[in-house]
Tab-separated table of C-alpha atoms and ligand atoms in Angstrom:
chain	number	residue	atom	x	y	z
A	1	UNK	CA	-103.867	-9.688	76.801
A	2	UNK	CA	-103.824	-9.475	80.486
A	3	UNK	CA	-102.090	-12.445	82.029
A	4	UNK	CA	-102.006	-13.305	85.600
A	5	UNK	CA	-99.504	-16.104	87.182
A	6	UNK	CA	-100.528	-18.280	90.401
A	7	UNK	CA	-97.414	-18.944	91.973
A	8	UNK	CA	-99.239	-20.959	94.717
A	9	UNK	CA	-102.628	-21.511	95.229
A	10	UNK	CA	-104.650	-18.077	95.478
A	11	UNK	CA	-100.945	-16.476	95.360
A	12	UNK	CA	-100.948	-14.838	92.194
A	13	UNK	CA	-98.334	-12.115	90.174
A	14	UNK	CA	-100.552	-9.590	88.906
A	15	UNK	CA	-97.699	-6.734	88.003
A	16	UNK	CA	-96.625	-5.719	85.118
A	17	UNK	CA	-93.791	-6.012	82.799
A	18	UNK	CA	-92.199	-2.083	81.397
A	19	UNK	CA	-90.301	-3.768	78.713
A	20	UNK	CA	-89.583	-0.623	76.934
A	21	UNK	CA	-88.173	1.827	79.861
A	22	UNK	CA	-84.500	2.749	79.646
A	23	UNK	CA	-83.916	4.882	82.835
A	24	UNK	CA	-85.051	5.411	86.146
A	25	UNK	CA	-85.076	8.204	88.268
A	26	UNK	CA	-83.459	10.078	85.057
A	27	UNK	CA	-80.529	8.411	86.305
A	28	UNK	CA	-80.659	4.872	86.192
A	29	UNK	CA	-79.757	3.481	82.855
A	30	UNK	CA	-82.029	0.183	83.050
A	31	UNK	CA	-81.262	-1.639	79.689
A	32	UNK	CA	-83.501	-4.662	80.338
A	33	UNK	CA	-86.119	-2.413	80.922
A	34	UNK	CA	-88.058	-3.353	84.891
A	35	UNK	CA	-91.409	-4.621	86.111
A	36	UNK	CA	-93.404	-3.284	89.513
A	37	UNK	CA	-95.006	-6.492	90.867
A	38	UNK	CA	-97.686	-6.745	93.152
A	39	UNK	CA	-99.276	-9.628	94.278
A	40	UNK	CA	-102.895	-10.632	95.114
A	41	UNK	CA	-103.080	-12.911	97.900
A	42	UNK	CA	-106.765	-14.711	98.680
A	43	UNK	CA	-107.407	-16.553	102.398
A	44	UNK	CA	-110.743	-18.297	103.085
A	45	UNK	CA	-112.138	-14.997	104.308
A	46	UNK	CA	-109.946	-11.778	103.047
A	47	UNK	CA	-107.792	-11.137	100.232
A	48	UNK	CA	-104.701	-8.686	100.258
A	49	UNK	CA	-102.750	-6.800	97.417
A	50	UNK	CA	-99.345	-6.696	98.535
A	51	UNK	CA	-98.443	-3.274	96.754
A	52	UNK	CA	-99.275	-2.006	92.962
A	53	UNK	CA	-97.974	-0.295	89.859
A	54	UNK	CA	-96.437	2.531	88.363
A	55	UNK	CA	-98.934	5.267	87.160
A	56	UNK	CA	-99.973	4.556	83.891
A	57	UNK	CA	-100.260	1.251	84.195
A	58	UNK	CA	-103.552	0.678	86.743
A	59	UNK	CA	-105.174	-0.385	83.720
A	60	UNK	CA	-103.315	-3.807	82.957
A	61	UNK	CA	-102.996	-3.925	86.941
A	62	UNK	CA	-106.868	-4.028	87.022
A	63	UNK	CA	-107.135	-6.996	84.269
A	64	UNK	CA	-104.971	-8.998	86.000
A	65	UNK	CA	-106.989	-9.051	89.258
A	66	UNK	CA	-110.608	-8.895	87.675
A	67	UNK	CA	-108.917	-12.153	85.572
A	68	UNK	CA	-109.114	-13.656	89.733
A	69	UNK	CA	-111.777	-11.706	91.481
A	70	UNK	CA	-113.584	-7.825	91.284
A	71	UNK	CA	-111.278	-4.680	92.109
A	72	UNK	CA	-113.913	-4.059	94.881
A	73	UNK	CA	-113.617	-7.536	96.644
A	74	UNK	CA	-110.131	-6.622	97.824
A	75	UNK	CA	-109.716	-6.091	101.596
A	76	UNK	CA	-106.340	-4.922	102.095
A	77	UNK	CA	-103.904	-2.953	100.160
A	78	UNK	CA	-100.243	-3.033	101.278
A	79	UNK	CA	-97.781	-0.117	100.685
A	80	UNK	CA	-94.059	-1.388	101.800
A	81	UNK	CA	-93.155	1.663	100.291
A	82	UNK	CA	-94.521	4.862	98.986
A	83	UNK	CA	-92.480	5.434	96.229
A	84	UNK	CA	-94.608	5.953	92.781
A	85	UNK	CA	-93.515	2.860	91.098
A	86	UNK	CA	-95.457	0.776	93.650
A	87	UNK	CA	-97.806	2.995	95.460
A	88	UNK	CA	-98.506	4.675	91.814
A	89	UNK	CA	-101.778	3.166	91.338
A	90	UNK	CA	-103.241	2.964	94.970
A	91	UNK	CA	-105.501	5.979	95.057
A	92	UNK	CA	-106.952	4.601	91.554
A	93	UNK	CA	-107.601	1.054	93.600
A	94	UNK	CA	-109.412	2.896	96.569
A	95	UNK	CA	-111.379	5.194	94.513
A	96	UNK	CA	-112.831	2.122	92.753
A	97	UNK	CA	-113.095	-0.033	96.147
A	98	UNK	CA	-114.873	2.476	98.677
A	99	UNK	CA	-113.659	-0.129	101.794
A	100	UNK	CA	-110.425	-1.284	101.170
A	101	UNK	CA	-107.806	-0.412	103.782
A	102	UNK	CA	-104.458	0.536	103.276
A	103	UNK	CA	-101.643	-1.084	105.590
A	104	UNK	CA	-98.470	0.425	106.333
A	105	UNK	CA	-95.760	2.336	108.531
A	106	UNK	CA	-96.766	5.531	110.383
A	107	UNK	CA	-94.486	7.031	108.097
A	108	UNK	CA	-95.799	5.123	105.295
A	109	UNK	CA	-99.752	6.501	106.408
A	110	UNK	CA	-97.993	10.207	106.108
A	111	UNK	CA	-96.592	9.526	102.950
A	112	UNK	CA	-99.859	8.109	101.947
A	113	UNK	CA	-101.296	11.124	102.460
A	114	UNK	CA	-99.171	13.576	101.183
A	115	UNK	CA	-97.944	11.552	98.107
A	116	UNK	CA	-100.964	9.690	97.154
A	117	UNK	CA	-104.093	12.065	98.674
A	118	UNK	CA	-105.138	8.656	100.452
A	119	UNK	CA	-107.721	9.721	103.714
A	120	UNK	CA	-106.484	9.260	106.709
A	121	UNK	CA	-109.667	7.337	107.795
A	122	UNK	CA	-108.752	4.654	105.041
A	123	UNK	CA	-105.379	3.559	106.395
A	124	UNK	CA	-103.653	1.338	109.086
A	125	UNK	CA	-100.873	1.304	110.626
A	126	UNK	CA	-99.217	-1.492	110.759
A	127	UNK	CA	-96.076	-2.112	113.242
A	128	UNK	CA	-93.976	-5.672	114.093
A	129	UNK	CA	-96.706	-7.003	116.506
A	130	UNK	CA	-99.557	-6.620	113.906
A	131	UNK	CA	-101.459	-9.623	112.342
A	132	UNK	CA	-103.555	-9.634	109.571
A	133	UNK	CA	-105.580	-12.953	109.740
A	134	UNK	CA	-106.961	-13.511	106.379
A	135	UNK	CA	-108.504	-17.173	107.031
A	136	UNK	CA	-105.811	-19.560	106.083
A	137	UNK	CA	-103.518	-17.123	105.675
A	138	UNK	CA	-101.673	-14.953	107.953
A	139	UNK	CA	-99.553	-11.410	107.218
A	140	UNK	CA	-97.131	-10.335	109.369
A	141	UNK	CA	-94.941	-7.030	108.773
A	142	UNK	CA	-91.124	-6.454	108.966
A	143	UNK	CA	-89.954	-2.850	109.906
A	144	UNK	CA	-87.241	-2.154	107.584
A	145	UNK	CA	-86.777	1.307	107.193
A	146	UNK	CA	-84.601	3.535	104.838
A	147	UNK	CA	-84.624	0.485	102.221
A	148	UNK	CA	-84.297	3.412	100.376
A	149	UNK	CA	-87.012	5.919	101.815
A	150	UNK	CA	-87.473	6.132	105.234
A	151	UNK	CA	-91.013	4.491	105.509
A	152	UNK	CA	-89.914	1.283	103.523
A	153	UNK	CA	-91.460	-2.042	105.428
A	154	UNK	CA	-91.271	-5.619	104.308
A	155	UNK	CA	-94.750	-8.274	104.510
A	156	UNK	CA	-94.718	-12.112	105.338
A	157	UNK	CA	-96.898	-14.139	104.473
A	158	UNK	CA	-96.504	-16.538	107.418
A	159	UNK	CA	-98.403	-20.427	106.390
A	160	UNK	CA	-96.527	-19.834	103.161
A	161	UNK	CA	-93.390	-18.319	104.083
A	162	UNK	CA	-93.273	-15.983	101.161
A	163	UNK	CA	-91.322	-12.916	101.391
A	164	UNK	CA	-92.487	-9.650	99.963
A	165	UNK	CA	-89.469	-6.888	100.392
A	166	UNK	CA	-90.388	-4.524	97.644
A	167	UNK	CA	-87.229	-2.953	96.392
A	168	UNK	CA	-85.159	-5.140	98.760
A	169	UNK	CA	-83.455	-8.211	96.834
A	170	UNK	CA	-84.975	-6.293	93.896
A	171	UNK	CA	-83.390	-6.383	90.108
A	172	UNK	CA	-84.519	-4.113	86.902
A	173	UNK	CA	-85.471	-6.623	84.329
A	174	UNK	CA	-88.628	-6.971	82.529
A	175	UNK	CA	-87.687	-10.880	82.037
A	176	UNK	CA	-88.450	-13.801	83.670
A	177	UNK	CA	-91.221	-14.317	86.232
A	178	UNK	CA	-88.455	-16.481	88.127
A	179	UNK	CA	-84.995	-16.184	89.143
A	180	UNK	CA	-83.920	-19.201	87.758
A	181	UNK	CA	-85.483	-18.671	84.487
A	182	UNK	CA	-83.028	-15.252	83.069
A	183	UNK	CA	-79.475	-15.900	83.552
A	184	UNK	CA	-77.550	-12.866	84.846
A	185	UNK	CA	-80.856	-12.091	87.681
A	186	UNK	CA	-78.071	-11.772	89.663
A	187	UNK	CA	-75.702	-9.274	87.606
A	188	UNK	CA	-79.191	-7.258	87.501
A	189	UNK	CA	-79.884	-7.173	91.627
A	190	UNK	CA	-76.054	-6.696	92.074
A	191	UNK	CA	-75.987	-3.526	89.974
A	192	UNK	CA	-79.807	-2.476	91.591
A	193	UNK	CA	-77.946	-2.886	94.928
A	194	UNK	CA	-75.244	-0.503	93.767
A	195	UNK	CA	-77.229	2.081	92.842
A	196	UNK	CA	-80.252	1.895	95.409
A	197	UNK	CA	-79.231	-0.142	98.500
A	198	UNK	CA	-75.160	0.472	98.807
A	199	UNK	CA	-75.618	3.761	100.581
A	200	UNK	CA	-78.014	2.438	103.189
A	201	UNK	CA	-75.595	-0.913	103.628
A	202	UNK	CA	-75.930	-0.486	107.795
A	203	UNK	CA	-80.001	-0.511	107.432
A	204	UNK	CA	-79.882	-3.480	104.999
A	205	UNK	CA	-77.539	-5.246	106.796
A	206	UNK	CA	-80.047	-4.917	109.784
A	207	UNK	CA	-82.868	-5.640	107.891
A	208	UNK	CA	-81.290	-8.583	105.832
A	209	UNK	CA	-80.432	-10.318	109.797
A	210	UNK	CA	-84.362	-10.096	110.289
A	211	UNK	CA	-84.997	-11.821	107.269
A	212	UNK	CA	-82.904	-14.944	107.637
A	213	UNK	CA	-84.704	-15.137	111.278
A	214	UNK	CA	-87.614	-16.094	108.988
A	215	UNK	CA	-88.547	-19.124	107.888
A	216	UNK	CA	-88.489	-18.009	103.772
A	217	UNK	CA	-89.213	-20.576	100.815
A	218	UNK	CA	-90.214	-17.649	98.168
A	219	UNK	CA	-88.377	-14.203	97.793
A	220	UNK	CA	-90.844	-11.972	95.401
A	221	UNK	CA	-89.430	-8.916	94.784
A	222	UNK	CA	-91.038	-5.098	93.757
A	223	UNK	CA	-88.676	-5.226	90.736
A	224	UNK	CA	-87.207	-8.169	88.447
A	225	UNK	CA	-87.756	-12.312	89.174
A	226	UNK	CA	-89.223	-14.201	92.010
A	227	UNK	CA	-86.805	-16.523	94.203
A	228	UNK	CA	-88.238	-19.497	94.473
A	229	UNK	CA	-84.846	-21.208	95.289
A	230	UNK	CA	-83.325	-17.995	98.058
A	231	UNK	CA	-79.840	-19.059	98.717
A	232	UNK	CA	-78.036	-17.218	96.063
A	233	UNK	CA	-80.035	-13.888	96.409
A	234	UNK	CA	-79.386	-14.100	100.391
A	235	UNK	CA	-75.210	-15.360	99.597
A	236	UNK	CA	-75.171	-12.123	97.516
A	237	UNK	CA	-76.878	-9.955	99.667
A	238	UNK	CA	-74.991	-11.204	103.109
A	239	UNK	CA	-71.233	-10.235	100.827
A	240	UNK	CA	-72.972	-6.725	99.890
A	241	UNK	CA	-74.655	-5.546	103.188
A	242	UNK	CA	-71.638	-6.258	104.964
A	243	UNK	CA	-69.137	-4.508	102.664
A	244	UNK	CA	-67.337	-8.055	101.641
A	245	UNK	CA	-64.571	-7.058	98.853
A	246	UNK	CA	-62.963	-8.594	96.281
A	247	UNK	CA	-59.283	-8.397	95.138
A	248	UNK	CA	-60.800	-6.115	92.414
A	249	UNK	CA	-60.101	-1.998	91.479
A	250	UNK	CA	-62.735	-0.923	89.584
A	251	UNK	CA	-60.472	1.956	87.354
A	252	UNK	CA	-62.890	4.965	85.754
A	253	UNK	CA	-60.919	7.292	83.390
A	254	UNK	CA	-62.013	10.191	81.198
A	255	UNK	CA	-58.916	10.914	78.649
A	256	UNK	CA	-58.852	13.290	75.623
A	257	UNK	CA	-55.782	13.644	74.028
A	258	UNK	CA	-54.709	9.697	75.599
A	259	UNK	CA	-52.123	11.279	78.503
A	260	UNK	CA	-54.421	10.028	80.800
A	261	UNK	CA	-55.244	6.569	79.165
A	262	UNK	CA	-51.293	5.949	79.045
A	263	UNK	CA	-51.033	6.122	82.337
A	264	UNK	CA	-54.440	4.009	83.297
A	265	UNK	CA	-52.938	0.961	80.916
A	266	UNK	CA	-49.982	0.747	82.254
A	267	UNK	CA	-51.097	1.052	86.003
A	268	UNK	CA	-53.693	-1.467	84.957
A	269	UNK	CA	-51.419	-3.587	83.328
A	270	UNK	CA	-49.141	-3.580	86.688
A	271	UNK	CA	-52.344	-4.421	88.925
A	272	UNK	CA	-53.479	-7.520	86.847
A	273	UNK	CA	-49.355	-8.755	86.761
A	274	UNK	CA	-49.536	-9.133	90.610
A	275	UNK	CA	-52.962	-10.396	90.191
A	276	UNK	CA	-55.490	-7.883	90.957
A	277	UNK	CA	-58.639	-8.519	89.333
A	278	UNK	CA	-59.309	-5.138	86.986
A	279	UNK	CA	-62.738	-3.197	85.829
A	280	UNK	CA	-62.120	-0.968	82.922
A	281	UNK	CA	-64.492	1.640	82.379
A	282	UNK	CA	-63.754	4.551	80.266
A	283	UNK	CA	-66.435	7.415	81.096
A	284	UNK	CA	-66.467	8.711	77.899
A	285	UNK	CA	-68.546	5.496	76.678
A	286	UNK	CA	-69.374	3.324	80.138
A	287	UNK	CA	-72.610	2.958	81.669
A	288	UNK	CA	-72.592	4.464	84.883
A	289	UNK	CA	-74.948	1.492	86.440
A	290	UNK	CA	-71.697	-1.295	85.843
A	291	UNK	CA	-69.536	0.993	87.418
A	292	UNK	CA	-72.241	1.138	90.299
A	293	UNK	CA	-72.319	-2.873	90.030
A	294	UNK	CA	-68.126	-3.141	90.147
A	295	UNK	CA	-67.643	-0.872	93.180
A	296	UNK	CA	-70.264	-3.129	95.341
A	297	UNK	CA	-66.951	-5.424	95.971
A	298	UNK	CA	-64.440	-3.337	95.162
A	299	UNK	CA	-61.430	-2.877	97.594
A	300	UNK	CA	-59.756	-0.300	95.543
A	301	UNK	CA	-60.773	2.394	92.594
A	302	UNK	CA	-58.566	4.057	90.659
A	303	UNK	CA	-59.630	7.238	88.521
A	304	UNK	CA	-58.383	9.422	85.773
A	305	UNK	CA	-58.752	12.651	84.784
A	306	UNK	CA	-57.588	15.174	82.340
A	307	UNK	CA	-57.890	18.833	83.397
A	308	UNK	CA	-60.414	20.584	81.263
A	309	UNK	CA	-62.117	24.492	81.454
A	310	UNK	CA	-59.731	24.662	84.763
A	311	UNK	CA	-60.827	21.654	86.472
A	312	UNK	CA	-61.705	18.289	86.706
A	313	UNK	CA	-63.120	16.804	83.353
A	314	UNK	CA	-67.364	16.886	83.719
A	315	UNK	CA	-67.377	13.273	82.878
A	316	UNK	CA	-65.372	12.484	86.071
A	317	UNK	CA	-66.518	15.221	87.911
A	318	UNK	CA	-69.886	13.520	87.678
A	319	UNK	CA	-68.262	10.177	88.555
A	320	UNK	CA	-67.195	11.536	91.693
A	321	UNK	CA	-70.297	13.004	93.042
A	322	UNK	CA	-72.089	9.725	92.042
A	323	UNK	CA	-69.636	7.320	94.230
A	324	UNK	CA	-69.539	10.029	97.367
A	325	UNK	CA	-73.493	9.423	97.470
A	326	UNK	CA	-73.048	5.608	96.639
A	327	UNK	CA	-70.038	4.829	99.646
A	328	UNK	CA	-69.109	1.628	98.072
A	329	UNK	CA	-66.932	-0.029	100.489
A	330	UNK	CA	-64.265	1.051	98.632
A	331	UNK	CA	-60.891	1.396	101.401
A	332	UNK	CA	-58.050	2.154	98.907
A	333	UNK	CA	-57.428	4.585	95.603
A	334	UNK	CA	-55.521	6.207	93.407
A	335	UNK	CA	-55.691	9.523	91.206
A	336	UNK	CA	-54.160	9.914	88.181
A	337	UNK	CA	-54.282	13.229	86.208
A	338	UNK	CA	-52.711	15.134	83.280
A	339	UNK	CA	-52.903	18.904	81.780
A	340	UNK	CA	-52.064	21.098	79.105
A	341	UNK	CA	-50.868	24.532	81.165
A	342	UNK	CA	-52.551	24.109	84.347
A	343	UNK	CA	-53.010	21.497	86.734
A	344	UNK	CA	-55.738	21.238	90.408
A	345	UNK	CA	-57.867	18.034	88.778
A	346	UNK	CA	-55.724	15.996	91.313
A	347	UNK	CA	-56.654	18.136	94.261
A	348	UNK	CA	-60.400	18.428	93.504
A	349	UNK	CA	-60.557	14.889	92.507
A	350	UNK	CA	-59.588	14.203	96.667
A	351	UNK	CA	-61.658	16.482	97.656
A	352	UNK	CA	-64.686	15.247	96.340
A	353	UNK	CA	-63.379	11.713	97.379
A	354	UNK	CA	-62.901	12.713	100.585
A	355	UNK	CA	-66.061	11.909	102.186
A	356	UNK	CA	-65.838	8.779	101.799
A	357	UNK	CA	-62.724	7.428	103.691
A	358	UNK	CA	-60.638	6.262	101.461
A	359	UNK	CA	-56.998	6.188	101.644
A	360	UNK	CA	-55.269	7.561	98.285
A	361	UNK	CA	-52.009	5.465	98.473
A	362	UNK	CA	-50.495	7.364	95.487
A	363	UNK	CA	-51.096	10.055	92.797
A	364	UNK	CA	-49.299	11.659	89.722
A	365	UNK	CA	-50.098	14.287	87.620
A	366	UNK	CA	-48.147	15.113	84.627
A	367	UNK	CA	-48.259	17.724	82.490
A	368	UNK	CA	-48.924	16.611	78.835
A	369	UNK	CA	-47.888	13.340	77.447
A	370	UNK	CA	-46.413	11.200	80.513
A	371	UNK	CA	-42.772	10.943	80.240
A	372	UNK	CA	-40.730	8.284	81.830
A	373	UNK	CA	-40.014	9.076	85.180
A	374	UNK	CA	-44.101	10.005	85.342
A	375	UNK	CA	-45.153	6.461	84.050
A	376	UNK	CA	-42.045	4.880	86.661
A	377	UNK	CA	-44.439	7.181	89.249
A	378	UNK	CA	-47.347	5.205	87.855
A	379	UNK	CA	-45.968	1.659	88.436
A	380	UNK	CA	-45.198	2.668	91.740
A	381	UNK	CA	-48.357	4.163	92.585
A	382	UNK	CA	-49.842	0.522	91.304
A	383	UNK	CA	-47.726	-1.631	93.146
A	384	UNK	CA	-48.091	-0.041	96.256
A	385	UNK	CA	-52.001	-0.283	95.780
A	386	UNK	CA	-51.807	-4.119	94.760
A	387	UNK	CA	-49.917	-4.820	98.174
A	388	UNK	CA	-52.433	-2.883	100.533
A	389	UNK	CA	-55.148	-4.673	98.612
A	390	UNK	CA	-54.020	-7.952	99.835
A	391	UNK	CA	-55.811	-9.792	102.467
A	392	UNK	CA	-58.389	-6.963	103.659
A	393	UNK	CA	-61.738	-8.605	102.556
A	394	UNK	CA	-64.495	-6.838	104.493
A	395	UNK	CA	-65.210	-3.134	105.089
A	396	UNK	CA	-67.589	-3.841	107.374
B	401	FEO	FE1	-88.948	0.660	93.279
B	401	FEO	FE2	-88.020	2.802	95.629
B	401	FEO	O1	-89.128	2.149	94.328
C-alpha cells in the first residue's frame, strides 16, 4: 500500500523506496538499494512538488499524492535536476495536470525539453531572485550548477527552512525516512560523494558556502534519509568539498600469482608501523564504490599491478581510469608492479595517473617473485610515503 509521510504540516515525503536495485548508472554498485524522493508541499493557496520519480514508478508516486490531494490540484512542479531518476515521471504528471508549471534553470527548461518532451509554454524559469509565494509558504531557488549535470539547482522552502538539494547531501539507501534512524547514513552519502560529487569538489564547495548562508533546520535529500538534525551531514560535507585528508592510503592491488600481494603486505605492514591509517582493497574481489568512499580523505594511494596480455592488469587498468575521472584529493602515491618476461605496467600505471597531480614518491617493479633487495625497495618506497604524508591535511 501506498504510504505517504508528513514531515511537517502539509510537508509530506511522497517518493519511493527501490529496495531491490543493485547498480546505478551500470556502474554504481548500490547494495542498500536507493529511493528518489519528492516532496509535496501545500500553502494556503498553491501547492508545489519539489521533483519526482524514476520511470516506472509514477504509479506509487501518484498514490502517495492522491492519499493528500488530486494529481491535477498541483500548481508547481520543481526539477532541481533533469536527470531521469527525478525528472523520470514529470511528463506523466503534466499530461495528467493540463496547468501545472514546471520551475527550473534555463538550462534545466532545455533539458526539459529535450529529455522529457515538456512544452516550452509549460515551464519557468526560475533564477536566485525568483519567489514562489504559495500562501504561507514561500520557495526560493539556489543556483548550484554542475551538482553533477550542469543545470542542477537547489529549492528553499523559506517559513520552514527546509532544504531540498536533490542529489546534493544525497546517500543510496532504500532505509530510513530519517538520518538518524539507519546507522551508517553517513558511510552511504560519503561513498555517494565519492562517486558523484568528488569530481565537481570546486562547484560543491561553492554551492555548500551558499547553503550554510541559509537558515536550514531540515536537509531532504533526492536520494537516502532526511536530516532533520544537519550538523553532521554539513561537518562531512565541509571535510569533502574542501579536499580535507586523513593520515590514510587507500592501497588497490590486482595480484595473480601473489608477487604483487608480497609486496602490498609488506609496504602495508610498514605504513601502519609508523602509523598510517591503511584501506585494503584487493580488485579482484572489492567493490569499486568503498574504494570511491576511502579516496574522499585519502592523502596517499598506493596500487598494484601484475603485468598481464602486455600491460597493465584490466582489473587495475579499470581502477585507474575510474580515479582519473573521480580526482580524489589524493597528493601522494606509489606503484608497485611485477612480471613474468616483460615489464611497462609501471609506466602505464603513471600515465594514466598522471592527470591527476599526484606525486609518485617511489616505485618498484620486479620481475617474478620479489627477492630481497626488491622488498628492501618496497620498505623504502613506504617509508618515504609515510613521512610526506605527515602533517599535509587539506588539498584544497
Ligand atoms: Fe540522482 Fe543525478 O540523479
Amino acid at each position: 500500500m501506498a504510504t505517504t509521510t508528513e514531515m511537517r504540516p502539509g510537508l509530506h515525503h511522497v517518493g519511493v523506496r527501490d529496495w531491490s536495485r543493485r547498480q546505478f548508472d551500470a556502474l554504481i554498485s548500490i547494495p542498500h538499494g536507493t529511493s528518489y524522493n519528492a516532496y509535496l508541499i501545500q500553502g494556503n493557496n498553491k501547492t508545489a512538488l519539489v521533483d519526482t520519480v524514476a520511470p516506472g514508478f509514477e504509479g506509487e508516486l501518484a498514490r502517495k499524492v492522491e492519499r493528500i490531494m488530486g494529481i491535477g490540484d498541483i500548481d508547481y512542479v520543481v526539477m532541481n535536476h533533469a536527470e531521469p531518476d527525478h525528472a523520470g515521471a514529470i511528463p506523466w504528471i503534466l499530461k495528467r495536470n493540463g496547468r501545472a508549471r514546471l520551475l527550473t534553470t534555463r538550462k534545466g527548461a532545455r533539458m526539459a525539453a529535450r529529455f522529457h518532451n515538456v512544452p516550452e509554454d509549460r515551464i519557468d524559469i526560475v533564477t536566485e531572485d525568483t519567489t514562489i509565494e504559495l500562501g504561507r509558504r514561500t520557495l526560493r531557488f539556489i543556483d548550484a550548477p554542475f551538482l553533477h549535470w550542469p543545470e542542477t539547482m537547489f529549492t528553499y522552502l523559506v517559513e520552514d527552512r527546509v532544504l531540498f538539494p536533490c542529489d546534493f547531501f544525497g546517500a543510496h539507501t532504500a532505509f530510513g525516512l530519517y538520518a538518524d534512524e539507519v546507522e551508517d547514513t553517513i558511510y552511504h552519502a560519503k561513498r555517494y560523494f565519492g562517486e558523484i560529487m568528488m569530481p565537481f569538489r570546486p562547484m560543491a564547495n561553492r554551492a555548500l558556502t551558499k547553503v550554510k548562508g541559509l537558515d536550514v533546520e531540515l536537509i531532504a535529500p533526492g536520494h537516502g534519509p532526511v536530516y532533520r538534525d544537519c550538523s553532521a551531514i554539513l561537518d562531512a560535507y565541509t571535510r569533502w568539498c574542501t579536499g580535507q585528508t586523513r593520515n590514510k592510503a587507500t592501497v588497490i592491488y590486482v595480484s595473480m600469482w601473489q608477487s604483487t600481494e608480497r609486496m602490498i603486505n609488506t609496504l602495508v605492514d610498514v605504513l601502519q608501523r609508523c602509523g598510517v591509517e591503511v584501506a585494503l582493497y584487493n580488485l579482484a574481489s572489492s567493490d569499486i564504490g568503498d574504494v570511491a568512499a576511502e579516496l574522499v580523505d585519502s592523502r596517499a594511494m598506493v596500487m598494484g599491478t601484475p603485468v598481464v596480455l602486455g600491460g597493465m592488469h584490466p582489473l587495475t587498468m579499470y581502477a585507474a581510469y575510474l580515479l582519473k575521472a573521480l580526482r580524489p584529493p589524493v597528493k601522494y602515491a606509489v606503484i608497485l608492479s611485477s612480471y613474468g618476461w616483460a615489464g611497462g605496467a609501471l609506466k602505464q600505471a603513471a600515465e594514466m595517473l598522471a592527470p591527476l597531480k599526484l606525486e609518485v614518491v617511489g616505485t618498484v617493479e620486479t620481475s617474478g617473485p620479489p627477492t630481497e633487495e626488491d622488498m628492501k625497495k618496497v620498505e623504502d618506497a613506504a617509508g618515504t610515503l609515510a613521512e610526506k604524508m605527515k602533517g599535509q591535511g587539506s588539498a584544497v
